[in-house]
PDB file of C-alpha atoms in Angstrom:
ATOM      1  CA  ALA A  75     -15.706  -0.924  41.826  1.00 58.00           C
ATOM      2  CA  GLN A  76     -12.415   0.024  40.306  1.00 63.00           C
ATOM      3  CA  THR A  77     -12.466   3.381  38.575  1.00 85.00           C
ATOM      4  CA  VAL A  78     -10.085   5.479  36.538  1.00 91.00           C
ATOM      5  CA  THR A  79     -10.525   9.254  36.395  1.00 93.00           C
ATOM      6  CA  GLN A  80      -9.013  11.722  33.988  1.00 96.00           C
ATOM      7  CA  SER A  81     -10.058  15.191  35.088  1.00 94.00           C
ATOM      8  CA  GLN A  82      -8.797  17.080  32.022  1.00 96.00           C
ATOM      9  CA  PRO A  83     -11.067  16.541  28.994  1.00 95.00           C
ATOM     10  CA  GLU A  84      -8.818  18.768  26.852  1.00 97.00           C
ATOM     11  CA  MET A  85      -5.265  20.027  27.040  1.00 97.00           C
ATOM     12  CA  SER A  86      -3.129  22.040  24.665  1.00 97.00           C
ATOM     13  CA  VAL A  87       0.611  22.571  24.430  1.00 98.00           C
ATOM     14  CA  GLN A  88       2.971  24.490  22.215  1.00 98.00           C
ATOM     15  CA  GLU A  89       5.299  22.469  20.049  1.00 97.00           C
ATOM     16  CA  ALA A  90       8.575  21.718  21.887  1.00 97.00           C
ATOM     17  CA  GLU A  91       7.010  22.461  25.271  1.00 97.00           C
ATOM     18  CA  THR A  92       6.153  20.039  28.077  1.00 98.00           C
ATOM     19  CA  VAL A  93       2.674  18.961  29.124  1.00 98.00           C
ATOM     20  CA  THR A  94       1.382  16.743  31.929  1.00 98.00           C
ATOM     21  CA  LEU A  95      -1.822  14.715  31.750  1.00 98.00           C
ATOM     22  CA  SER A  96      -3.435  13.612  35.013  1.00 97.00           C
ATOM     23  CA  CYS A  97      -4.970  10.313  36.027  1.00 97.00           C
ATOM     24  CA  THR A  98      -6.225   8.949  39.318  1.00 95.00           C
ATOM     25  CA  TYR A  99      -7.505   5.465  40.012  1.00 92.00           C
ATOM     26  CA  ASP A 100      -9.121   3.491  42.734  1.00 88.00           C
ATOM     27  CA  THR A 101      -8.040   0.006  43.703  1.00 82.00           C
ATOM     28  CA  SER A 102      -7.683  -2.332  46.631  1.00 79.00           C
ATOM     29  CA  GLU A 103      -4.983  -4.359  44.902  1.00 79.00           C
ATOM     30  CA  SER A 104      -1.339  -4.109  45.887  1.00 77.00           C
ATOM     31  CA  ASP A 105       0.273  -5.328  42.689  1.00 79.00           C
ATOM     32  CA  TYR A 106      -0.929  -4.117  39.325  1.00 82.00           C
ATOM     33  CA  TYR A 107       0.016  -2.364  36.120  1.00 86.00           C
ATOM     34  CA  LEU A 108      -1.007   1.037  34.866  1.00 90.00           C
ATOM     35  CA  PHE A 109      -0.982   2.054  31.230  1.00 93.00           C
ATOM     36  CA  TRP A 110      -1.211   5.150  29.077  1.00 96.00           C
ATOM     37  CA  TYR A 111      -2.619   4.588  25.593  1.00 96.00           C
ATOM     38  CA  LYS A 112      -2.687   7.070  22.710  1.00 96.00           C
ATOM     39  CA  GLN A 113      -5.461   7.129  20.107  1.00 95.00           C
ATOM     40  CA  PRO A 114      -4.804   9.491  17.160  1.00 92.00           C
ATOM     41  CA  PRO A 115      -7.817  10.624  15.132  1.00 86.00           C
ATOM     42  CA  SER A 116      -9.233   7.729  13.107  1.00 77.00           C
ATOM     43  CA  ARG A 117      -6.278   5.571  14.007  1.00 80.00           C
ATOM     44  CA  GLN A 118      -5.812   2.656  16.292  1.00 88.00           C
ATOM     45  CA  MET A 119      -4.915   2.761  19.938  1.00 93.00           C
ATOM     46  CA  ILE A 120      -1.271   2.270  20.771  1.00 93.00           C
ATOM     47  CA  LEU A 121       0.504   1.761  24.080  1.00 93.00           C
ATOM     48  CA  VAL A 122       2.611   4.714  25.157  1.00 96.00           C
ATOM     49  CA  ILE A 123       3.989   3.580  28.490  1.00 95.00           C
ATOM     50  CA  ARG A 124       3.318   1.207  31.357  1.00 92.00           C
ATOM     51  CA  GLN A 125       4.153   1.257  35.040  1.00 92.00           C
ATOM     52  CA  GLU A 126       4.388  -1.717  37.394  1.00 88.00           C
ATOM     53  CA  ALA A 127       3.051  -0.812  40.811  1.00 86.00           C
ATOM     54  CA  TYR A 128       5.740  -2.677  42.747  1.00 85.00           C
ATOM     55  CA  LYS A 129       8.456  -0.602  41.100  1.00 85.00           C
ATOM     56  CA  GLN A 130       9.293   2.640  42.843  1.00 84.00           C
ATOM     57  CA  GLN A 131      11.095   4.009  39.813  1.00 91.00           C
ATOM     58  CA  ASN A 132       8.922   5.945  37.401  1.00 95.00           C
ATOM     59  CA  ALA A 133       8.746   4.508  33.888  1.00 94.00           C
ATOM     60  CA  THR A 134      10.292   6.417  31.004  1.00 95.00           C
ATOM     61  CA  GLU A 135      10.025   5.897  27.252  1.00 94.00           C
ATOM     62  CA  ASN A 136      11.960   8.490  25.278  1.00 96.00           C
ATOM     63  CA  ARG A 137      10.005  11.765  25.597  1.00 97.00           C
ATOM     64  CA  PHE A 138       7.275  10.140  27.698  1.00 98.00           C
ATOM     65  CA  SER A 139       7.546   9.632  31.440  1.00 97.00           C
ATOM     66  CA  VAL A 140       5.179   9.031  34.306  1.00 97.00           C
ATOM     67  CA  ASN A 141       4.863  10.370  37.820  1.00 96.00           C
ATOM     68  CA  PHE A 142       3.502   7.422  39.800  1.00 95.00           C
ATOM     69  CA  GLN A 143       2.317   8.185  43.321  1.00 93.00           C
ATOM     70  CA  LYS A 144       1.070   4.850  44.690  1.00 91.00           C
ATOM     71  CA  ALA A 145      -0.216   6.140  48.017  1.00 91.00           C
ATOM     72  CA  ALA A 146      -2.136   8.914  46.309  1.00 93.00           C
ATOM     73  CA  LYS A 147      -3.272   6.548  43.520  1.00 92.00           C
ATOM     74  CA  SER A 148      -2.080   9.027  40.943  1.00 94.00           C
ATOM     75  CA  PHE A 149      -0.491   8.242  37.590  1.00 94.00           C
ATOM     76  CA  SER A 150       0.290  11.266  35.421  1.00 97.00           C
ATOM     77  CA  LEU A 151       1.915  11.307  31.996  1.00 98.00           C
ATOM     78  CA  LYS A 152       4.532  13.892  31.084  1.00 98.00           C
ATOM     79  CA  ILE A 153       5.305  14.556  27.439  1.00 98.00           C
ATOM     80  CA  SER A 154       8.508  16.490  26.877  1.00 98.00           C
ATOM     81  CA  ASP A 155       9.495  18.333  23.704  1.00 98.00           C
ATOM     82  CA  SER A 156       5.954  17.959  22.351  1.00 98.00           C
ATOM     83  CA  GLN A 157       5.634  17.224  18.653  1.00 97.00           C
ATOM     84  CA  LEU A 158       2.737  17.706  16.252  1.00 96.00           C
ATOM     85  CA  GLY A 159       2.412  13.937  16.011  1.00 95.00           C
ATOM     86  CA  ASP A 160       1.649  13.754  19.723  1.00 97.00           C
ATOM     87  CA  ALA A 161      -1.793  15.236  19.092  1.00 97.00           C
ATOM     88  CA  ALA A 162      -4.276  12.542  20.053  1.00 97.00           C
ATOM     89  CA  MET A 163      -6.692  11.317  22.690  1.00 96.00           C
ATOM     90  CA  TYR A 164      -4.788   9.881  25.630  1.00 98.00           C
ATOM     91  CA  PHE A 165      -6.314   7.249  27.868  1.00 97.00           C
ATOM     92  CA  CYS A 166      -5.146   6.069  31.247  1.00 96.00           C
ATOM     93  CA  ALA A 167      -5.988   2.396  31.795  1.00 93.00           C
ATOM     94  CA  TYR A 168      -5.850  -0.058  34.648  1.00 87.00           C
ATOM     95  CA  PRO A 169      -6.502  -3.808  34.831  1.00 77.00           C
ATOM     96  CA  PRO A 170      -8.643  -4.567  37.913  1.00 62.00           C
ATOM     97  CA  ARG A 171      -6.961  -7.880  38.597  1.00 57.00           C
ATOM     98  CA  LEU A 172      -3.668  -9.200  37.472  1.00 54.00           C
ATOM     99  CA  SER A 173      -2.478 -12.771  37.672  1.00 53.00           C
ATOM    100  CA  GLU A 174      -1.519 -15.550  35.331  1.00 50.00           C
ATOM    101  CA  THR A 175      -4.910 -17.191  35.633  1.00 47.00           C
ATOM    102  CA  SER A 176      -7.318 -14.283  35.982  1.00 51.00           C
ATOM    103  CA  GLY A 177      -8.451 -11.833  33.406  1.00 57.00           C
ATOM    104  CA  SER A 178      -6.739  -8.570  32.734  1.00 74.00           C
ATOM    105  CA  ARG A 179      -9.478  -6.542  31.117  1.00 83.00           C
ATOM    106  CA  LEU A 180      -8.672  -2.868  31.074  1.00 89.00           C
ATOM    107  CA  THR A 181     -10.721  -0.122  32.665  1.00 89.00           C
ATOM    108  CA  PHE A 182     -10.150   3.134  30.815  1.00 93.00           C
ATOM    109  CA  GLY A 183     -10.503   6.729  31.900  1.00 94.00           C
ATOM    110  CA  GLU A 184     -12.622   9.183  29.948  1.00 93.00           C
ATOM    111  CA  GLY A 185      -9.629  10.412  27.982  1.00 96.00           C
ATOM    112  CA  THR A 186      -7.777  13.698  27.516  1.00 97.00           C
ATOM    113  CA  GLN A 187      -7.738  15.276  24.068  1.00 97.00           C
ATOM    114  CA  LEU A 188      -4.285  16.760  23.509  1.00 97.00           C
ATOM    115  CA  THR A 189      -3.779  19.514  20.945  1.00 97.00           C
ATOM    116  CA  VAL A 190      -0.259  20.491  19.912  1.00 97.00           C
ATOM    117  CA  ASN A 191       0.035  24.019  18.546  1.00 97.00           C
ATOM    118  CA  PRO A 192       2.799  24.843  16.049  1.00 95.00           C
TER     119      PRO A 192
ATOM    120  CA  ASP B   2       4.209  -9.601  13.285  1.00 55.00           C
ATOM    121  CA  THR B   3       1.371  -8.070  11.314  1.00 77.00           C
ATOM    122  CA  GLY B   4      -0.534  -6.725  14.299  1.00 92.00           C
ATOM    123  CA  VAL B   5      -4.188  -7.171  15.192  1.00 96.00           C
ATOM    124  CA  SER B   6      -6.549  -6.936  12.245  1.00 96.00           C
ATOM    125  CA  GLN B   7     -10.298  -6.430  12.172  1.00 97.00           C
ATOM    126  CA  ASP B   8     -12.830  -6.838   9.420  1.00 97.00           C
ATOM    127  CA  PRO B   9     -14.814  -4.990   8.257  1.00 97.00           C
ATOM    128  CA  ARG B  10     -13.530  -1.550   9.154  1.00 96.00           C
ATOM    129  CA  HIS B  11     -16.941   0.003   8.672  1.00 97.00           C
ATOM    130  CA  LYS B  12     -20.419  -1.477   8.741  1.00 98.00           C
ATOM    131  CA  ILE B  13     -23.710   0.294   8.114  1.00 98.00           C
ATOM    132  CA  THR B  14     -26.826  -1.695   8.831  1.00 98.00           C
ATOM    133  CA  LYS B  15     -30.507  -1.202   9.394  1.00 97.00           C
ATOM    134  CA  ARG B  16     -32.085  -1.657  12.781  1.00 97.00           C
ATOM    135  CA  GLY B  17     -33.092  -5.248  13.356  1.00 97.00           C
ATOM    136  CA  GLN B  18     -30.422  -6.776  11.128  1.00 98.00           C
ATOM    137  CA  ASN B  19     -27.680  -9.096  12.367  1.00 98.00           C
ATOM    138  CA  VAL B  20     -24.021  -8.211  11.969  1.00 98.00           C
ATOM    139  CA  THR B  21     -20.797 -10.141  12.513  1.00 98.00           C
ATOM    140  CA  PHE B  22     -17.305  -8.791  13.013  1.00 98.00           C
ATOM    141  CA  ARG B  23     -14.027 -10.649  12.818  1.00 98.00           C
ATOM    142  CA  CYS B  24     -10.778 -10.148  14.706  1.00 98.00           C
ATOM    143  CA  ASP B  25      -7.425 -11.754  13.935  1.00 97.00           C
ATOM    144  CA  PRO B  26      -5.024 -11.371  16.870  1.00 96.00           C
ATOM    145  CA  ILE B  27      -1.257 -11.397  16.859  1.00 95.00           C
ATOM    146  CA  SER B  28      -0.436 -15.031  16.157  1.00 92.00           C
ATOM    147  CA  GLU B  29       1.339 -16.004  19.384  1.00 90.00           C
ATOM    148  CA  HIS B  30      -1.123 -14.189  21.677  1.00 92.00           C
ATOM    149  CA  ASN B  31      -3.370 -16.437  23.724  1.00 91.00           C
ATOM    150  CA  ARG B  32      -5.733 -13.761  25.058  1.00 92.00           C
ATOM    151  CA  LEU B  33      -8.237 -11.855  22.965  1.00 95.00           C
ATOM    152  CA  TYR B  34     -10.469  -9.028  24.154  1.00 95.00           C
ATOM    153  CA  TRP B  35     -13.462  -7.165  22.758  1.00 96.00           C
ATOM    154  CA  TYR B  36     -14.220  -3.584  23.777  1.00 96.00           C
ATOM    155  CA  ARG B  37     -16.848  -1.073  22.695  1.00 96.00           C
ATOM    156  CA  GLN B  38     -16.070   2.616  22.327  1.00 95.00           C
ATOM    157  CA  THR B  39     -18.609   5.375  21.789  1.00 94.00           C
ATOM    158  CA  LEU B  40     -17.637   8.795  20.529  1.00 88.00           C
ATOM    159  CA  GLY B  41     -15.548  10.792  22.975  1.00 85.00           C
ATOM    160  CA  GLN B  42     -15.404   8.003  25.552  1.00 90.00           C
ATOM    161  CA  GLY B  43     -12.879   5.435  26.633  1.00 92.00           C
ATOM    162  CA  PRO B  44     -13.319   1.834  25.535  1.00 94.00           C
ATOM    163  CA  GLU B  45     -15.541  -0.401  27.678  1.00 93.00           C
ATOM    164  CA  PHE B  46     -14.779  -4.058  28.171  1.00 92.00           C
ATOM    165  CA  LEU B  47     -17.192  -6.567  26.620  1.00 94.00           C
ATOM    166  CA  THR B  48     -15.586 -10.002  26.854  1.00 93.00           C
ATOM    167  CA  TYR B  49     -12.322 -11.883  26.715  1.00 91.00           C
ATOM    168  CA  PHE B  50     -10.980 -15.277  25.691  1.00 93.00           C
ATOM    169  CA  GLN B  51      -7.997 -17.260  26.776  1.00 90.00           C
ATOM    170  CA  ASN B  52      -7.338 -19.591  23.879  1.00 91.00           C
ATOM    171  CA  GLU B  53     -10.814 -20.817  22.876  1.00 92.00           C
ATOM    172  CA  ALA B  54     -12.414 -20.395  26.312  1.00 91.00           C
ATOM    173  CA  GLN B  55     -14.571 -17.342  26.969  1.00 91.00           C
ATOM    174  CA  LEU B  56     -13.588 -16.523  30.537  1.00 87.00           C
ATOM    175  CA  GLU B  57     -15.297 -13.248  31.297  1.00 86.00           C
ATOM    176  CA  LYS B  58     -18.284 -11.321  30.018  1.00 88.00           C
ATOM    177  CA  SER B  59     -19.364  -7.810  30.907  1.00 88.00           C
ATOM    178  CA  ARG B  60     -22.916  -6.965  31.869  1.00 86.00           C
ATOM    179  CA  LEU B  61     -22.804  -4.739  28.773  1.00 82.00           C
ATOM    180  CA  LEU B  62     -22.913  -7.911  26.690  1.00 85.00           C
ATOM    181  CA  SER B  63     -26.647  -8.460  26.378  1.00 88.00           C
ATOM    182  CA  ASP B  64     -28.275 -11.628  25.082  1.00 92.00           C
ATOM    183  CA  ARG B  65     -28.165 -10.170  21.578  1.00 95.00           C
ATOM    184  CA  PHE B  66     -24.363 -10.295  21.614  1.00 96.00           C
ATOM    185  CA  SER B  67     -22.351 -13.444  21.185  1.00 95.00           C
ATOM    186  CA  ALA B  68     -18.646 -13.971  20.723  1.00 96.00           C
ATOM    187  CA  GLU B  69     -16.651 -17.011  19.723  1.00 95.00           C
ATOM    188  CA  ARG B  70     -13.055 -17.997  19.288  1.00 96.00           C
ATOM    189  CA  PRO B  71     -13.467 -21.505  17.870  1.00 90.00           C
ATOM    190  CA  LYS B  72      -9.875 -22.619  17.455  1.00 86.00           C
ATOM    191  CA  GLY B  73      -8.159 -20.217  19.759  1.00 85.00           C
ATOM    192  CA  SER B  74      -7.096 -18.050  16.848  1.00 91.00           C
ATOM    193  CA  PHE B  75      -9.493 -15.551  15.242  1.00 96.00           C
ATOM    194  CA  SER B  76     -12.653 -14.401  16.996  1.00 97.00           C
ATOM    195  CA  THR B  77     -16.079 -13.269  15.845  1.00 97.00           C
ATOM    196  CA  LEU B  78     -18.516 -10.924  17.554  1.00 97.00           C
ATOM    197  CA  GLU B  79     -22.133 -11.168  16.431  1.00 97.00           C
ATOM    198  CA  ILE B  80     -24.886  -8.710  17.259  1.00 97.00           C
ATOM    199  CA  GLN B  81     -28.411  -9.900  16.586  1.00 97.00           C
ATOM    200  CA  ARG B  82     -31.390  -7.619  16.026  1.00 97.00           C
ATOM    201  CA  THR B  83     -29.247  -4.492  16.058  1.00 97.00           C
ATOM    202  CA  GLU B  84     -30.498  -1.349  17.762  1.00 96.00           C
ATOM    203  CA  GLN B  85     -29.449   2.256  17.241  1.00 96.00           C
ATOM    204  CA  GLY B  86     -27.762   2.159  20.633  1.00 95.00           C
ATOM    205  CA  ASP B  87     -25.362  -0.455  19.286  1.00 96.00           C
ATOM    206  CA  SER B  88     -23.728   2.166  17.075  1.00 97.00           C
ATOM    207  CA  ALA B  89     -20.134   2.377  18.252  1.00 96.00           C
ATOM    208  CA  MET B  90     -16.576   1.413  17.472  1.00 96.00           C
ATOM    209  CA  TYR B  91     -15.880  -2.225  18.343  1.00 97.00           C
ATOM    210  CA  LEU B  92     -12.254  -2.781  19.258  1.00 97.00           C
ATOM    211  CA  CYS B  93     -10.381  -6.024  19.477  1.00 97.00           C
ATOM    212  CA  ALA B  94      -7.128  -6.456  21.388  1.00 96.00           C
ATOM    213  CA  SER B  95      -4.795  -9.346  22.058  1.00 94.00           C
ATOM    214  CA  SER B  96      -2.094 -10.109  24.575  1.00 91.00           C
ATOM    215  CA  LEU B  97       0.193 -12.851  25.742  1.00 86.00           C
ATOM    216  CA  TYR B  98      -1.307 -13.648  29.131  1.00 75.00           C
ATOM    217  CA  TYR B  99      -1.447 -10.492  31.223  1.00 71.00           C
ATOM    218  CA  ASN B 100       1.068  -8.471  29.256  1.00 74.00           C
ATOM    219  CA  GLU B 101       0.135  -5.292  27.463  1.00 84.00           C
ATOM    220  CA  GLN B 102      -2.756  -5.443  25.051  1.00 91.00           C
ATOM    221  CA  PHE B 103      -2.301  -4.580  21.401  1.00 93.00           C
ATOM    222  CA  PHE B 104      -5.338  -3.103  19.711  1.00 95.00           C
ATOM    223  CA  GLY B 105      -6.717  -3.481  16.231  1.00 96.00           C
ATOM    224  CA  PRO B 106      -8.046  -0.594  14.125  1.00 95.00           C
ATOM    225  CA  GLY B 107     -11.635  -1.288  15.147  1.00 96.00           C
ATOM    226  CA  THR B 108     -14.916  -1.824  13.322  1.00 97.00           C
ATOM    227  CA  ARG B 109     -17.188   1.197  13.241  1.00 96.00           C
ATOM    228  CA  LEU B 110     -20.831   0.157  13.330  1.00 98.00           C
ATOM    229  CA  THR B 111     -23.618   2.511  12.321  1.00 97.00           C
ATOM    230  CA  VAL B 112     -27.180   1.332  12.878  1.00 97.00           C
ATOM    231  CA  LEU B 113     -29.759   3.325  10.927  1.00 96.00           C
TER     232      LEU B 113
END
């Protein structure tokens, strides 16, 4: 069964500093997407960044970037210049199968609660 | 684009009652997903639709749960004979085929 593991239940960072959240996954697929979602307290889940497995280049979205290590099945999220608004639960997610005709339900990790200290 | 909406946002019910939740996806999205999230955990997949067809159901979706998407637009999730273990946040998401999923705000269910 495909699994997603986030080994850091909680992380904290000082405002303006950099923090890295870890994620590992297990799959037998060769082509897939990986996602990081952010869920602020009592607010809805939003997509932070996605990585396509066939791309060697790591995805970047403003202050958010990933370190994708396909062979190691590792997908970490780096947040640079952390802001108070970055405080949230972060989930790594992976769709077990990906094609135009099959489902793309997401399997989520357990989450990492990020605290940003002023 | 008004995003994914869910109604109600909160529902308190007594054990044994039936409840129904509604999800309105982003209008051009053909896929709609239901997830359940308990406190401090990641969401767990329940079921998904492509247009009006329900294509996949999780083993988490017991016989007391039923979902519909009658015209390929909005969807409803019904729980019959609710149990305390059903208390959770029920999330709806939509996507255009296998692209990224956009989530709604969720319906928080409390079963007393």
